[in-house]
Coordinates of C-alpha atoms and ligand atoms in Angstrom, one line a residue:
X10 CA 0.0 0.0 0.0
X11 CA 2.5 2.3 1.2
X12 CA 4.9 2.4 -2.1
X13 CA 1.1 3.7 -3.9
X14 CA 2.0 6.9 -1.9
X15 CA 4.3 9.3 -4.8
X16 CA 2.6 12.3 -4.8
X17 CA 3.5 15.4 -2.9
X18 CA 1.3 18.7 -1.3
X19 CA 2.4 21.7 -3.6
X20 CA 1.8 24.8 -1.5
X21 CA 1.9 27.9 -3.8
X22 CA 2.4 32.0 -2.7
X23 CA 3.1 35.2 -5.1
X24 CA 6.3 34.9 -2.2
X25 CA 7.1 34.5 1.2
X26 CA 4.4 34.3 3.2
X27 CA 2.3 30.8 2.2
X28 CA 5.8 29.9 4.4
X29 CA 3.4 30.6 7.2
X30 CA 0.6 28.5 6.4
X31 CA 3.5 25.8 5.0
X32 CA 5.1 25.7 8.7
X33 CA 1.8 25.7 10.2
X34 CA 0.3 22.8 7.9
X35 CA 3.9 20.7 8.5
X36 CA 3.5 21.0 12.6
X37 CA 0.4 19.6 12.1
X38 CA 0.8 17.2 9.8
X39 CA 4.7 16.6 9.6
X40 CA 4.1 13.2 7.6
X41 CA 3.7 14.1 4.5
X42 CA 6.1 15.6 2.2
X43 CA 5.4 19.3 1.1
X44 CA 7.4 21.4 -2.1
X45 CA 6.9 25.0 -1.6
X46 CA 6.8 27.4 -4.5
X47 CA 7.3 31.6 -3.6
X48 CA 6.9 33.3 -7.3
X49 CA 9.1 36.1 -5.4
X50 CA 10.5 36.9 -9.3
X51 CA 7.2 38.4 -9.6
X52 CA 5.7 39.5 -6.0
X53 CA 3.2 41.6 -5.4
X54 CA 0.4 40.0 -7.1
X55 CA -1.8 43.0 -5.5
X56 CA -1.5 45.3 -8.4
X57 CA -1.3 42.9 -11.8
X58 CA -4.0 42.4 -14.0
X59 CA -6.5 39.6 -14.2
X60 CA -4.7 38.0 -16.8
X61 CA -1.2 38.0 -15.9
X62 CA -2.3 36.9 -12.4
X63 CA -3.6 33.9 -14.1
X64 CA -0.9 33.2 -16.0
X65 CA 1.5 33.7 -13.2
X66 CA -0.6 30.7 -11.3
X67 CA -1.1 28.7 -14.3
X68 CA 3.1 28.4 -14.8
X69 CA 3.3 28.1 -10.7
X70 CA 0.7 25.2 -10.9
X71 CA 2.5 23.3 -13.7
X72 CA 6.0 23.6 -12.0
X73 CA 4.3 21.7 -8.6
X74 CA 2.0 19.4 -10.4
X75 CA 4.7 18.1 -13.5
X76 CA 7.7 18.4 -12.3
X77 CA 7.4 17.9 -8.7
X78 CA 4.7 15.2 -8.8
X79 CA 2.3 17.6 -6.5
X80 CA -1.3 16.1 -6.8
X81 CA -2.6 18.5 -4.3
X82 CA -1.7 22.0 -4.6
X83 CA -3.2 24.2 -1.7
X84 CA -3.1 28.3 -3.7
X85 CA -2.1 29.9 -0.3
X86 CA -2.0 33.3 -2.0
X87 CA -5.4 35.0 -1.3
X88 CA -5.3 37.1 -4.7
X89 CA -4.4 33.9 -6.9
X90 CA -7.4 32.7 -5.3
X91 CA -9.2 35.2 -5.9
X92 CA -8.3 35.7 -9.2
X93 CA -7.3 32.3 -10.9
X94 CA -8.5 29.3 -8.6
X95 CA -12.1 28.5 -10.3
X96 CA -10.6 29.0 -14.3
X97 CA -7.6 26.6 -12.5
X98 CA -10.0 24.1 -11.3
X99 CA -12.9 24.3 -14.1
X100 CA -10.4 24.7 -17.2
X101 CA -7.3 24.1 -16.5
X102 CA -7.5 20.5 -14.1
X103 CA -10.3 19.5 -16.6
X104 CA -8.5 19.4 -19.6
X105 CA -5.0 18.6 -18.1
X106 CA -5.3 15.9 -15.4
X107 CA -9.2 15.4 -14.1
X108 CA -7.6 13.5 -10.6
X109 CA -5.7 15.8 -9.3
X110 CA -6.7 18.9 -7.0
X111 CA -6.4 22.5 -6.3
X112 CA -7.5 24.5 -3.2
X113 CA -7.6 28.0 -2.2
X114 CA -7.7 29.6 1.2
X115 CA -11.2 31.6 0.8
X116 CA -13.9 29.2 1.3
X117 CA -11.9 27.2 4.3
X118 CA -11.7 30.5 6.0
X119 CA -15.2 31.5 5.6
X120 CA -16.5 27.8 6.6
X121 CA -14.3 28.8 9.6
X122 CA -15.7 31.8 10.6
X123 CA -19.2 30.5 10.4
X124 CA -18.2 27.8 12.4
X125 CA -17.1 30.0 15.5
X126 CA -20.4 32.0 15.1
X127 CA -19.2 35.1 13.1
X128 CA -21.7 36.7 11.4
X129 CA -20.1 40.6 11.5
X130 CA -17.2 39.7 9.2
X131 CA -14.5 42.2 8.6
X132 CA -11.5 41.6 5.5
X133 CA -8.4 43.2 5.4
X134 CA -6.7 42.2 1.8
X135 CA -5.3 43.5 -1.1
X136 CA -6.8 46.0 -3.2
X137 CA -7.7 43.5 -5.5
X138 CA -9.0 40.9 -3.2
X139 CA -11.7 43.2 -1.7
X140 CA -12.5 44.8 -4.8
X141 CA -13.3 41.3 -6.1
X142 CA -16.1 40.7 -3.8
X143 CA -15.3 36.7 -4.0
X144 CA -15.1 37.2 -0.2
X145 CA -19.0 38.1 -0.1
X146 CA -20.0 35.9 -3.1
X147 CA -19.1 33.0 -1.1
X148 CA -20.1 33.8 2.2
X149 CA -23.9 34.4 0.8
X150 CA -22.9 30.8 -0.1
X151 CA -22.4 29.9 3.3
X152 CA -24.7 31.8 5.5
X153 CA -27.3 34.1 5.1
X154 CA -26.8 35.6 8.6
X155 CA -23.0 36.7 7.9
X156 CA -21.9 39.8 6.1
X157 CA -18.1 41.0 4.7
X158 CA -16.9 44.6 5.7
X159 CA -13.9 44.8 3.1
X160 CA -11.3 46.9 3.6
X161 CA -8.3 47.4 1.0
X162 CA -5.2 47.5 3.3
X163 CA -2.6 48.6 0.4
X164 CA 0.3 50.1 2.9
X165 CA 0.1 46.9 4.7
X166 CA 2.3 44.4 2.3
X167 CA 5.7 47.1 1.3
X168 CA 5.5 47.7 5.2
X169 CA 6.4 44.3 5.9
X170 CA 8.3 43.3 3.1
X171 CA 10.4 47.0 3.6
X172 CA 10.8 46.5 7.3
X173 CA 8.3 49.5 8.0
X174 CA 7.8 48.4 11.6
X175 CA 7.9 51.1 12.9
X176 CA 5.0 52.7 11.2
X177 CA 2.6 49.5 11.4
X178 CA 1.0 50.5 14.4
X179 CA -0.3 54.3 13.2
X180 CA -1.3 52.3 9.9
X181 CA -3.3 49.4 11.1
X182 CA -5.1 51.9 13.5
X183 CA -6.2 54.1 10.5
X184 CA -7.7 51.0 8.7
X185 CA -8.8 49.1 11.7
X186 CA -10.6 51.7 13.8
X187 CA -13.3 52.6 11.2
X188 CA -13.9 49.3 9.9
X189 CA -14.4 47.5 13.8
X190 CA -16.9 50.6 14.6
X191 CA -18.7 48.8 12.2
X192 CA -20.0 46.1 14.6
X193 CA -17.5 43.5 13.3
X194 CA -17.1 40.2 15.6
X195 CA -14.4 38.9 13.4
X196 CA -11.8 39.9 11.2
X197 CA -10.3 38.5 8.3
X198 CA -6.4 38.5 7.8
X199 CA -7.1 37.8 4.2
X200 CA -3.5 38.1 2.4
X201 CA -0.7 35.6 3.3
X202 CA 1.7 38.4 4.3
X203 CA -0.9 39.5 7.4
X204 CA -0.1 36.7 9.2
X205 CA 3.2 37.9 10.4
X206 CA 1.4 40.9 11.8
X207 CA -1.5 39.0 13.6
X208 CA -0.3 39.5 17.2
X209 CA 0.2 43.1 16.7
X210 CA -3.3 43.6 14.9
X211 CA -5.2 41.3 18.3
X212 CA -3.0 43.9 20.3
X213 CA -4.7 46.8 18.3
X214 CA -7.9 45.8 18.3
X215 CA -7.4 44.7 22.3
X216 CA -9.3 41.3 21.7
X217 CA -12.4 43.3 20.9
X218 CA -12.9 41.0 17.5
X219 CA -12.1 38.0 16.7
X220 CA -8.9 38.1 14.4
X221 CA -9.1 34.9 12.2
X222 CA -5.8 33.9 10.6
X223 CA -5.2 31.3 7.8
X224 CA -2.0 30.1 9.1
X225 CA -4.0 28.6 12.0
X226 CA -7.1 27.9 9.5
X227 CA -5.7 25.8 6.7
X228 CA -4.3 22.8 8.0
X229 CA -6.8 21.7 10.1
X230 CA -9.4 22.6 7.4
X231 CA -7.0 20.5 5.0
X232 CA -6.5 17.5 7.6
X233 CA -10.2 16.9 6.9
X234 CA -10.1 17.4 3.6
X235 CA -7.6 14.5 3.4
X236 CA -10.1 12.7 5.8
X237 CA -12.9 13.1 3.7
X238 CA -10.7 12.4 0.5
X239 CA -9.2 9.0 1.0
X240 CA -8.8 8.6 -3.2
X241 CA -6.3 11.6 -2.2
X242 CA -4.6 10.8 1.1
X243 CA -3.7 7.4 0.1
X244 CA -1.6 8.6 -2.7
X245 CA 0.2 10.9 -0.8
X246 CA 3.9 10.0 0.2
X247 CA 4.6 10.3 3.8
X248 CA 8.6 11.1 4.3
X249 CA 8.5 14.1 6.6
X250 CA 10.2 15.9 3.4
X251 CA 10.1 19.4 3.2
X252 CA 11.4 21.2 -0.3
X253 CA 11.3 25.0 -0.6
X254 CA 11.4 27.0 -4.3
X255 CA 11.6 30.4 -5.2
X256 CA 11.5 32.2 -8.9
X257 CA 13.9 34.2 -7.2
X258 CA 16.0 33.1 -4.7
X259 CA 17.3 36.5 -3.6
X260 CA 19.4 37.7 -0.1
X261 CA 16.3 38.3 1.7
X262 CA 14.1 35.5 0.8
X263 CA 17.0 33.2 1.8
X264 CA 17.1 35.7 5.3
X265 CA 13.5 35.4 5.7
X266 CA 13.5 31.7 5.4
X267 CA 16.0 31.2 7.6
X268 CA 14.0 33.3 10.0
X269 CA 11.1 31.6 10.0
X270 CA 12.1 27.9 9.0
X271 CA 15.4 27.5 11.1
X272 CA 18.9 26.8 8.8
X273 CA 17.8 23.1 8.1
X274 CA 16.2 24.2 4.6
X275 CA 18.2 25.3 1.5
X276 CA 15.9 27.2 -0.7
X277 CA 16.2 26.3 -4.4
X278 CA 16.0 28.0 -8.3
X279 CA 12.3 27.4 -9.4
X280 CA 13.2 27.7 -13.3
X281 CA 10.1 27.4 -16.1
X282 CA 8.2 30.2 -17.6
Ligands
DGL308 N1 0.3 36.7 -1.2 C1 -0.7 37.8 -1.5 C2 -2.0 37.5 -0.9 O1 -2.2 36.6 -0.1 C3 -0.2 39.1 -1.1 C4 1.0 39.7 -1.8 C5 0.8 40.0 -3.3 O2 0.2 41.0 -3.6 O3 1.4 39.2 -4.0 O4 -3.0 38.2 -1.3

């Protein structure tokens, strides 16, 4: 049975910071053997078009799925989800290989939040994320007792990639205090690169939402996925492996990774096109 289990979980991010939900999905489930693609060649997403989003995804997909043997690939990046996750699974899967799978982060987080009782939903994302309005599509989906309060956070992603610390704190006030007067319960960290900042936006908003953040939502959303998917599960191979890949593999990724993932992992050349 066990030498069945070849395939790999692809996790993909316009950069670093799927590494969140990647560390977060491997101390829960450290069996299985993960490859993680950052397209930091081409990060920020945020402000591309449609189109070049998609085919940024598209390329990103194909590099996990046929050269790396991924069968799952989980899009960590909120605007890739946003943007090119149903053409991925409707189009692309169909005509390419019908038994494999892609996931995004939107729906898991929403089925979260309506699980813990939110109903007063605020989202901080990119421009492009709120604009979209999958957020509230989906939720209508979901419950018709929740609402979305998007709010584009555009300063948010060059502070953290520039090392703007020190003016994160004025910042998140500006966008936070109008949107939680709004009656939220929860809030929505809806861009990958949020979830380095989620302590200091719970300390902002001094616990008075909920701040729900997808490193903390994926993997057990995706551990019963797996349960519920046995035709998946039982393909995957289980060697505690954990490979990272960058289109870029520049002086700060490497610096970030080490940061976050320790000095065990040597981040490697991601080359297609
Ligand atoms: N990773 C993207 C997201 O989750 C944010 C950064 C970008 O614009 O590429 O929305």
């Amino acid at each position: 049975m066990d030498n069945l289990r070849r395939k790999k979980i692809g996790i993909f991010d316009s950069g670093l910071g799927g590494l969140y939900v990647a560390r977060a999905l491997r101390i829960l489930m450290p069996d299985y053997d993960y490859v993680y693609l950052g397209d930091t060649l081409n990060v920020p997403y945020g402000g591309r078009s449609l189109e070049a989003i998609y085919n940024l995804s598209e390329a990103a997909i194909r590099f996990l799925m046929e050269q790396h043997d991924c069968d799952l690939v989980i899009i960590a990046c909120n605007t890739a989800s946003v943007t090119a996750l149903s053409k991925l699974q409707q189009e692309f899967l169909v005509r390419n290989c019908s038994d494999r799978r892609i996931l995004g982060v939107i729906v898991p987080t929403l089925e979260a939040a309506t699980e813990l009782g939110s109903t007063q939903i605020g989202l901080i994302a990119t421009e492009y994320t709120v604009r979209s309005k999958i957020y509230d599509e989906e939720i209508a989906k979901i419950s018709p007792y929740a609402h979305i309060f998007g709010q584009p956070t555009p300063l948010l992603v060059p502070l953290i990639e520039y090392h703007g610390e020190k003016y994160m704190d004025q910042v998140l006030k500006d966008y936070l205090e109008p949107l939680i007067e709004k009656g939220l319960d929860s809030l929505i960290l809806g861009c990958t690169h949020y979830i380095a900042i989620k302590d200091r936006v719970r300390d902002i908003t001094n616990h008075r939402v909920r701040v729900l953040s997808q490193d903390e939502i994926i993997p057990p959303k995706l551990r019963d996925y797996l349960m519920r998917h046995p035709e998946m599960e039982e393909r995957l191979s289980k060697n505690g492996q954990f490979e990272i890949y960058a289109t870029d593999v520049s002086p700060s990724f490497l610096k970030n990774v080490e940061k976050l993932m320790g000095t065990d992992f040597k981040p490697k050349k991601a080359d297609y096109s």
